[in-house]
Coordinates of C-alpha atoms and ligand atoms in Angstrom, one line a residue:
X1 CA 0.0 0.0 0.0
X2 CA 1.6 3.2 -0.8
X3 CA -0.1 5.4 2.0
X4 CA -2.0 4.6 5.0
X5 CA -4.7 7.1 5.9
X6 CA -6.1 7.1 9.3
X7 CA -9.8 8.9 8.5
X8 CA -11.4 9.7 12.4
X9 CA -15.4 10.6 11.6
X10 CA -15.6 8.2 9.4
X11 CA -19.2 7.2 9.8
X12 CA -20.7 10.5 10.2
X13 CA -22.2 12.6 7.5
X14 CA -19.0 14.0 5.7
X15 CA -16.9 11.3 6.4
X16 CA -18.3 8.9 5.0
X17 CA -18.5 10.7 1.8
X18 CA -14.6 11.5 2.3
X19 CA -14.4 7.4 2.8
X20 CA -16.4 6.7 -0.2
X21 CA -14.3 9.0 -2.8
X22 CA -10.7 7.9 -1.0
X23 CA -11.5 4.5 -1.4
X24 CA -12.7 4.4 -5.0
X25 CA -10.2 6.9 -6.0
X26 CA -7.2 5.3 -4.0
X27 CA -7.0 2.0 -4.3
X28 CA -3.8 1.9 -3.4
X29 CA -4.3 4.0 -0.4
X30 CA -5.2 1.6 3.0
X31 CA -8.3 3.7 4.3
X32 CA -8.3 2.9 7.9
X33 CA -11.9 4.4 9.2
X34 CA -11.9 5.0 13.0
X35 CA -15.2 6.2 14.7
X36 CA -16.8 5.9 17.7
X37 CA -20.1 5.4 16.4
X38 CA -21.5 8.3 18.4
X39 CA -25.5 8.7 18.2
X40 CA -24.0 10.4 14.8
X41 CA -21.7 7.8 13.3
X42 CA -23.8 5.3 11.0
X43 CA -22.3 2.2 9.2
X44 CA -25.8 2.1 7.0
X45 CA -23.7 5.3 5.0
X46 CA -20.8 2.6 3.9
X47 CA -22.3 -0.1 3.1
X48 CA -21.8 -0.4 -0.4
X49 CA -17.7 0.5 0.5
X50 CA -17.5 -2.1 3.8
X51 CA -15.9 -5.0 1.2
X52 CA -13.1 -3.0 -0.2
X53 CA -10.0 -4.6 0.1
X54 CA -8.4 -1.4 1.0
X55 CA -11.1 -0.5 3.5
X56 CA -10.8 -1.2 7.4
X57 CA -13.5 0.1 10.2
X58 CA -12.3 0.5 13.9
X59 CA -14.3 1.4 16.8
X60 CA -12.8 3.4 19.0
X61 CA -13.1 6.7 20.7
X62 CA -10.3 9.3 20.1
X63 CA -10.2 10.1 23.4
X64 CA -8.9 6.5 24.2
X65 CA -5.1 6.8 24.4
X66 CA -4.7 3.2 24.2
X67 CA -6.9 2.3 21.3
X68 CA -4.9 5.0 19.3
X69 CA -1.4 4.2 19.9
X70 CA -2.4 0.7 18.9
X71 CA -4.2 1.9 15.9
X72 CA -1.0 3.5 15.0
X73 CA 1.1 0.8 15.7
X74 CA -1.0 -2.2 13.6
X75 CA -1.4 -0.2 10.8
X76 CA 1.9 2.2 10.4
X77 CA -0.5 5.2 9.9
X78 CA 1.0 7.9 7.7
X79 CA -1.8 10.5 7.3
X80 CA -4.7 11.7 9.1
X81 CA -7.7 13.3 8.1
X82 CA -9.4 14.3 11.3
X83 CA -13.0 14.6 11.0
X84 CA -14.3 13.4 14.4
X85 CA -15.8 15.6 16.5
X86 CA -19.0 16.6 18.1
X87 CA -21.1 18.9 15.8
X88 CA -24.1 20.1 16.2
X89 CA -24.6 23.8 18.0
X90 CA -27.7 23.0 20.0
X91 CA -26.2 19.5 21.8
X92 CA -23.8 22.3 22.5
X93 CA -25.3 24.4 24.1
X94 CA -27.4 21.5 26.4
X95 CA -24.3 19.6 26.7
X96 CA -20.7 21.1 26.2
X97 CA -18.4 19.3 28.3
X98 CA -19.0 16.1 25.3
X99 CA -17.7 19.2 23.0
X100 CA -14.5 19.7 24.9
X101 CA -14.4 16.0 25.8
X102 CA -14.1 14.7 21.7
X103 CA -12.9 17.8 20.0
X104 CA -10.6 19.6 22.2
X105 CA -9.2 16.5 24.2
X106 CA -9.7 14.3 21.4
X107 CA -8.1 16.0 19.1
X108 CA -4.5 16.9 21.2
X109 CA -4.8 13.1 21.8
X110 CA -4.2 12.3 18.3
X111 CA -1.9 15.3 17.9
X112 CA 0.3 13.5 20.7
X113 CA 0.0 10.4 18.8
X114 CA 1.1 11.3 15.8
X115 CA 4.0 13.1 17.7
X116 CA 5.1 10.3 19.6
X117 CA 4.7 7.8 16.3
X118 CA 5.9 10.3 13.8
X119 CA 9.1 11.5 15.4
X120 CA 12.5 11.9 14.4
X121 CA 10.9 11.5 10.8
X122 CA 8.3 14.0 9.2
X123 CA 8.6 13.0 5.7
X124 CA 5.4 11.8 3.7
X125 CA 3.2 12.4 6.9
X126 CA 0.8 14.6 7.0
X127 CA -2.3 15.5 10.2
X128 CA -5.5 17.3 8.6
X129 CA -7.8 19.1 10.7
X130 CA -11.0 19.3 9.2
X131 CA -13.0 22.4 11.1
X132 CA -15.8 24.7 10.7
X133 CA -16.2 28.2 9.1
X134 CA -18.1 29.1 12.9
X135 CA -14.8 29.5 14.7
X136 CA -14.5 33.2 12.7
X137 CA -18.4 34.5 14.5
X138 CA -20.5 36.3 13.5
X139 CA -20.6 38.6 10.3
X140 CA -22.9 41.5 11.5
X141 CA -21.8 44.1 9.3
X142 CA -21.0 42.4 5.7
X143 CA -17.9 40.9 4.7
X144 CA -17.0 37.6 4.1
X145 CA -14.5 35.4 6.2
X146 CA -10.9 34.9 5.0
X147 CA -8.0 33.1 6.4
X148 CA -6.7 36.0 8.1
X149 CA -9.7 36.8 9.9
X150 CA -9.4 36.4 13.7
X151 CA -11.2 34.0 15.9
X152 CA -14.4 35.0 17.4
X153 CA -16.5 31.7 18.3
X154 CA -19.7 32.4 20.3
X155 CA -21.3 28.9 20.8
X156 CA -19.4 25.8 22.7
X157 CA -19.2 24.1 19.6
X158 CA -17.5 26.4 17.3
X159 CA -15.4 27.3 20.6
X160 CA -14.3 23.7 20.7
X161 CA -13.3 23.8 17.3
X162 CA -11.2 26.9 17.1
X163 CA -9.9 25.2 20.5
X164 CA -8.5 22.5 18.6
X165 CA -7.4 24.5 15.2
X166 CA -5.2 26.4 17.4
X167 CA -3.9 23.5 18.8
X168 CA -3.5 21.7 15.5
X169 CA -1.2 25.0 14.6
X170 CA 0.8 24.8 18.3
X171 CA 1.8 21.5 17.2
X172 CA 2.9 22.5 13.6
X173 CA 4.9 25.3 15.6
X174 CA 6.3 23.7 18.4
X175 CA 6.8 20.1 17.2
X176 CA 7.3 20.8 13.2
X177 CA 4.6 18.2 12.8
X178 CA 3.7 19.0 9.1
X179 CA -0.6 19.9 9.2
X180 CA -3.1 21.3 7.0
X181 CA -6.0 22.7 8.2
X182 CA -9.4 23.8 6.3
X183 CA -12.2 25.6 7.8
X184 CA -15.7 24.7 5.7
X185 CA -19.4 26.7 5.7
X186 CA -22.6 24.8 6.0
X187 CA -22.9 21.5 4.3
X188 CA -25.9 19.6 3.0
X189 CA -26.4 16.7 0.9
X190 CA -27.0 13.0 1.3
X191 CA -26.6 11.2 4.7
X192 CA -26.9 14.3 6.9
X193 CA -28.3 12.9 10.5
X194 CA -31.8 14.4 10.7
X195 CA -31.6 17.0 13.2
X196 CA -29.2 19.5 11.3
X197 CA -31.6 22.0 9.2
X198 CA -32.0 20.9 5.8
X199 CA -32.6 16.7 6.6
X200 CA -34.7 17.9 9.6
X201 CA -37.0 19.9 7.0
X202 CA -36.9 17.3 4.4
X203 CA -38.8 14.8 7.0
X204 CA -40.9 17.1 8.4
X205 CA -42.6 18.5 5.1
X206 CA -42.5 14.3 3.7
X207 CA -44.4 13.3 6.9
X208 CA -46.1 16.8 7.1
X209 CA -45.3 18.0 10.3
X210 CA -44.4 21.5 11.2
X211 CA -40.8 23.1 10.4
X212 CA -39.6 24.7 13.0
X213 CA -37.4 27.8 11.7
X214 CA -35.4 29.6 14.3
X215 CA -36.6 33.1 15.1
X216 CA -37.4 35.3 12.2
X217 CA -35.8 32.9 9.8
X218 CA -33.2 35.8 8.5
X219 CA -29.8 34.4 10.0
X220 CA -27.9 33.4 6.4
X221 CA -25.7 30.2 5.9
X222 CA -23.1 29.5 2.9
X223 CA -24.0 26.2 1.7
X224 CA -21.7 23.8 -0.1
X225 CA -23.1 20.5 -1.1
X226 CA -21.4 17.6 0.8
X227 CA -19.6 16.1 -2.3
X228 CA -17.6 19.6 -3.1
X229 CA -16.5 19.3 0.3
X230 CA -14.8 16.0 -0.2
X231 CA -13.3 17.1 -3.5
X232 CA -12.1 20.0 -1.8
X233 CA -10.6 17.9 1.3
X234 CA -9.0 15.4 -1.5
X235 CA -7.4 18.3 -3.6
X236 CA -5.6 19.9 -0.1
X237 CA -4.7 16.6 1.3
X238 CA -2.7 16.3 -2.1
X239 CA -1.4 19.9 -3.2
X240 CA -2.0 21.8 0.2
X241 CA 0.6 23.3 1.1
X242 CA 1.8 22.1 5.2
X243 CA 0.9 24.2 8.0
X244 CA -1.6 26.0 5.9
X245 CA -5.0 26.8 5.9
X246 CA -7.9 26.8 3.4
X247 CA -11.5 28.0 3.8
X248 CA -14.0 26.5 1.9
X249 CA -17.3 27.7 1.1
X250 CA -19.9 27.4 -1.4
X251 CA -20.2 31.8 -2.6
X252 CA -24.0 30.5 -1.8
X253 CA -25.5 32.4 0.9
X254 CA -29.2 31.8 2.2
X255 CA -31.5 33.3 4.6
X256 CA -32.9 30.2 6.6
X257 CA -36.5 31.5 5.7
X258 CA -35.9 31.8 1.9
X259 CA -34.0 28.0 1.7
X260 CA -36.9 26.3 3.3
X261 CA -39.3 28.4 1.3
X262 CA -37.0 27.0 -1.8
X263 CA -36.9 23.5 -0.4
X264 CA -40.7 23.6 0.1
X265 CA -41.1 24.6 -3.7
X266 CA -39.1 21.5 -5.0
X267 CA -40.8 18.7 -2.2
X268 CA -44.2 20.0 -3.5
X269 CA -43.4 19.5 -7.3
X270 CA -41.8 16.0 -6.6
X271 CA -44.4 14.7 -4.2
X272 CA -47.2 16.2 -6.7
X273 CA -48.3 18.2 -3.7
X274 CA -49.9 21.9 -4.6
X275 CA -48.3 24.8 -4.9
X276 CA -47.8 26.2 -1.4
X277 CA -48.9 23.2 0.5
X278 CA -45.6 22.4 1.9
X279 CA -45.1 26.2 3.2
X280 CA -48.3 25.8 5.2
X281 CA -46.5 24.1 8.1
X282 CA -42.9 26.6 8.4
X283 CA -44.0 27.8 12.3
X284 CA -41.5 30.4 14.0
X285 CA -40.2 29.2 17.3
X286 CA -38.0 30.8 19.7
X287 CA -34.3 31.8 18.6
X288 CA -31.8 29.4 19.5
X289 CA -29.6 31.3 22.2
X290 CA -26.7 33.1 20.7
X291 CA -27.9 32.7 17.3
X292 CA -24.9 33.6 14.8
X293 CA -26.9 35.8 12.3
X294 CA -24.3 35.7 9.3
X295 CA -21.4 33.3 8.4
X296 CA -20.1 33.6 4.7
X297 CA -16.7 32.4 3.1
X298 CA -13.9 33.8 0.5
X299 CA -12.5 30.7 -0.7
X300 CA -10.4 32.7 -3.2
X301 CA -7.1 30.9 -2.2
X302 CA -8.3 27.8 -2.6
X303 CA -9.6 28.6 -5.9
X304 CA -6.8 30.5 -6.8
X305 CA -3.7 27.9 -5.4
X306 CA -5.5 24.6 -6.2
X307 CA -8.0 25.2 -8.4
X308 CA -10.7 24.2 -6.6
X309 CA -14.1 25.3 -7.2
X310 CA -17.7 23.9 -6.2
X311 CA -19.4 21.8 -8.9
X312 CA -22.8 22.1 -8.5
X313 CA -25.3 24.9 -7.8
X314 CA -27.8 24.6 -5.2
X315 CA -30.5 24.5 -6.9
X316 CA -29.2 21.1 -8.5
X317 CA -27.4 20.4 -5.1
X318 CA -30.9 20.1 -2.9
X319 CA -32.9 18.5 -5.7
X320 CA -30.1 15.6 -5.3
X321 CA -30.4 15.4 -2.0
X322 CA -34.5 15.5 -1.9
X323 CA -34.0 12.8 -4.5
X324 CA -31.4 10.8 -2.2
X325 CA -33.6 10.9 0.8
X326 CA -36.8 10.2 -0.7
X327 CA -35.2 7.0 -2.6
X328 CA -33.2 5.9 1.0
X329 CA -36.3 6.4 3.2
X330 CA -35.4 3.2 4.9
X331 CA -32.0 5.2 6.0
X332 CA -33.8 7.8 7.6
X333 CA -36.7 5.4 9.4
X334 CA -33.5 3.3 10.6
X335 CA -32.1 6.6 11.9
X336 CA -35.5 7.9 13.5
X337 CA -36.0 4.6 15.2
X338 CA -32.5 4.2 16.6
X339 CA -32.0 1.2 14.6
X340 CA -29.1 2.0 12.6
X341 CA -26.9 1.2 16.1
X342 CA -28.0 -2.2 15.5
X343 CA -26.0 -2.3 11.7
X344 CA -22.3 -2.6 13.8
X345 CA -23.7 -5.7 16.0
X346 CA -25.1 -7.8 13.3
X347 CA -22.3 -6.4 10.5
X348 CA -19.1 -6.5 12.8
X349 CA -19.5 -8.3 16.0
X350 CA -21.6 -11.5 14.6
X351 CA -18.8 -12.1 12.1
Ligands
NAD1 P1 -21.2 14.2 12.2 O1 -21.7 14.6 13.6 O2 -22.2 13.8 11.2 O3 -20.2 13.0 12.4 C1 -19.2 13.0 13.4 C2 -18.6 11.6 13.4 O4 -17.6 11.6 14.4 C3 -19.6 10.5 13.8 O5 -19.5 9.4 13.0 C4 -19.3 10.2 15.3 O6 -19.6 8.9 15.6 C5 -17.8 10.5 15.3 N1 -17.3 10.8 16.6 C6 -17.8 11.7 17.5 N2 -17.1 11.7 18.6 C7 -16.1 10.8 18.5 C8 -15.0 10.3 19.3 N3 -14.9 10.8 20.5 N4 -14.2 9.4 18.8 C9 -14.4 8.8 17.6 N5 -15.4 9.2 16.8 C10 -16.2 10.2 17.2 O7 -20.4 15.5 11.7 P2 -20.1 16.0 10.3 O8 -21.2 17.0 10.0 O9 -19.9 14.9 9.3 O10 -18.8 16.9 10.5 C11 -17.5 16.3 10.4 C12 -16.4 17.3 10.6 O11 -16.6 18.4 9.8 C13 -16.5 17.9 12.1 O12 -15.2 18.0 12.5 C14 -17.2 19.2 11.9 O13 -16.7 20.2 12.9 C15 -16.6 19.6 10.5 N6 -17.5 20.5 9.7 C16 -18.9 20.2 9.6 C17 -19.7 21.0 8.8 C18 -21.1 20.7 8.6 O14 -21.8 21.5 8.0 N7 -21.6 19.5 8.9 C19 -19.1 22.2 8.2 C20 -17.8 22.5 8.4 C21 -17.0 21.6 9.1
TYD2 P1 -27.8 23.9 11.6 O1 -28.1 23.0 10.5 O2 -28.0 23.4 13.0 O3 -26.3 24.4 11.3 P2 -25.4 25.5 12.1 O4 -26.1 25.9 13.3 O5 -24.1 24.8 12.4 O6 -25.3 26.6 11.1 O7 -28.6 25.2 11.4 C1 -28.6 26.0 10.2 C2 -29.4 27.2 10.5 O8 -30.8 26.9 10.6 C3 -29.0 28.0 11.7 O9 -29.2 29.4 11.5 C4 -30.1 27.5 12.7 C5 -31.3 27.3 11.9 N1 -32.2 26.2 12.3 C6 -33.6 26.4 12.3 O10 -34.1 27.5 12.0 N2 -34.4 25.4 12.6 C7 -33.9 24.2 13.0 O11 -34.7 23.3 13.3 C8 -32.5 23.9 12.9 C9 -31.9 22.6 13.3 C10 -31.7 25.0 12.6

């Protein structure tokens, strides 16, 4: 094998699409997937990759000192793309010690890792951070986020995140280790656990039940569909250049109000519903506390140094994904039901 990539996240929503194009792509590359299989990680999202002969799942937690070091150690890990974490901004603000737990401990326990395994010899290793355009705040007053601008995060989550970024970039600093970071906007697309905005709307208006949008509905999101994000993580794993960072976003900015109005407009024509019938059941509820009203990315340098540019438009983006969970309604019912957990026992431990 001529690289071994250790992929942490690997059964969540992006990873697993970062899984699915490294392993078809690479198959020369051994893709070792390690995940916890968090109420977020779901195996059901590799199944048609789990046979690969360059594919291996662990479960472990990346907290687990133990389970890591020996990860490194049976498989003579080279890279990292690190995409575990805890993500979602309302379990952060109910529960934010699991934020610092997985992405701030989590992550300087892999950092050590690949430290302690890694030393003495740099060469052809490389640890990506995958983080989140959240850790720049809040744009109130126009203005997109670049890689210069400074750190403002204002929920646990994206304070756990820029937590870890810096500490990614104290260990490039103090310990040469050779990292890449990118910092991505909103993604949407296939597999996205149901309680993120676009999936949750998606079942709501298919079963008809009410869509809860946040306050007024004005707070705007970039959105980048799910696959351009994998592209994008493939083309800096390759040509980025080490202890950089990239921003990635989609230059596709929504009000929250005006995307479900859209995504009501496409679920009505493809369920043969009326005009309008979908809209009926957006209700305002209270604002989630701390709301970030704007996030919006310049992903000029990434454009401009690797040539990387998102390769759909939204419009053909959500249709996909309307398409994908209307045509895996079984995935979402296994998700809703809690029966996805059962996938590992009878896929991993029966065998
Ligand atoms: P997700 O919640 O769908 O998946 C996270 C995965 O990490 C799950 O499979 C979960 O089981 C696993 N995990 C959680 N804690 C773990 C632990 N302690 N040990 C091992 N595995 C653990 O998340 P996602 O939306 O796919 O996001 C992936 C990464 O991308 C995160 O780092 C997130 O911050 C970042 N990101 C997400 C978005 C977005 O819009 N979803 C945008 C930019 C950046
Ligand atoms: P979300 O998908 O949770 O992503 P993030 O908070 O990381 O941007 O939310 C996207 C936007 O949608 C955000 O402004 C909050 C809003 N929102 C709602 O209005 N209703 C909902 O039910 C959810 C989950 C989010």
């Amino acid at each position: 094998m001529k690289r071994t990539v250790l992929i942490t996240g690997g059964a969540g929503f992006i990873g697993s699409h970062v899984v699915r194009l490294f392993v078809k792509k690479y198959p020369e590359y051994r893709m070792v997937n390690l995940d916890k299989l968090s109420y977020a990680g779901n195996l059901e999202n590799l199944k048609d990759i789990e046979s690969q002969p360059n594919y291996r799942f662990i479960r472990a937690d990346i907290t687990d000192k133990v389970s890591i070091r020996n990860v490194f150690r049976e498989f003579g890990v080279d890279s990292i793309i690190h995409l575990a974490a805890e993500s979602h901004v309302d379990r952060s603000i109910s529960s934010p010690m699991e934020f610092i737990q997985t992405n701030v401990i989590g992550t300087t326990n892999l950092l050590n890792a690949a430290v302690e395994n890694w030393t003495g010899d740099f060469t052809g290793k490389v640890f990506y951070h995958i983080s989140t355009d959240e850790v720049y705040g809040s744009l109130e007053d126009g203005g997109y986020f670049t890689e210069k601008t400074a750190y403002d995060p204002r929920s646990p989550y994206s304070a756990s995140k820029a937590g870890s970024d810096h500490l990614v970039r104290a260990y490039h600093n103090t310990y040469g280790l050779p990292v890449l970071l990118s910092n991505c906007s909103n993604n949407y697309g296939p597999n996205q656990f149901p309680e993120k905005l676009i999936p949750l709307a998606i079942n709501n208006i298919l079963n008809e039940k009410s869509i809860p949008v946040y306050g007024k509905g004005e707070n705007i999101r970039d959105w980048l569909f799910v696959e351009d994000h994998a592209n994008a993580i493939d083309v800096i794993f390759h040509k980025g250049k080490k202890g950089e960072t990239y921003n990635i976003g989609g230059n596709n900015e929504w009000k929250n109000i005006d995307l479900i109005r859209l995504l009501c407009r496409i679920m009505d024509e493809k369920l043969g519903r009326p005009p309008g019938d979908s809209e009926k059941l957006v209700t305002f509820v209270k604002d989630r506390a701390g709301h970030d009203l704007r996030y919006a990315i310049d992903s000029g340098k990434l454009k401009k140094e690797l040539n990387w540019e998102p390769s759909v438009t939204f419009e053909q983006g959500l249709s996909k994904t309307v398409d994908w969970y209307l045509a895996n309604q079984e995935w979402l019912q296994h998700v809703l039901t809690g029966d996805y957990e059962k996938y590992y026992e009878t896929q991993y431990l029966s065998r």
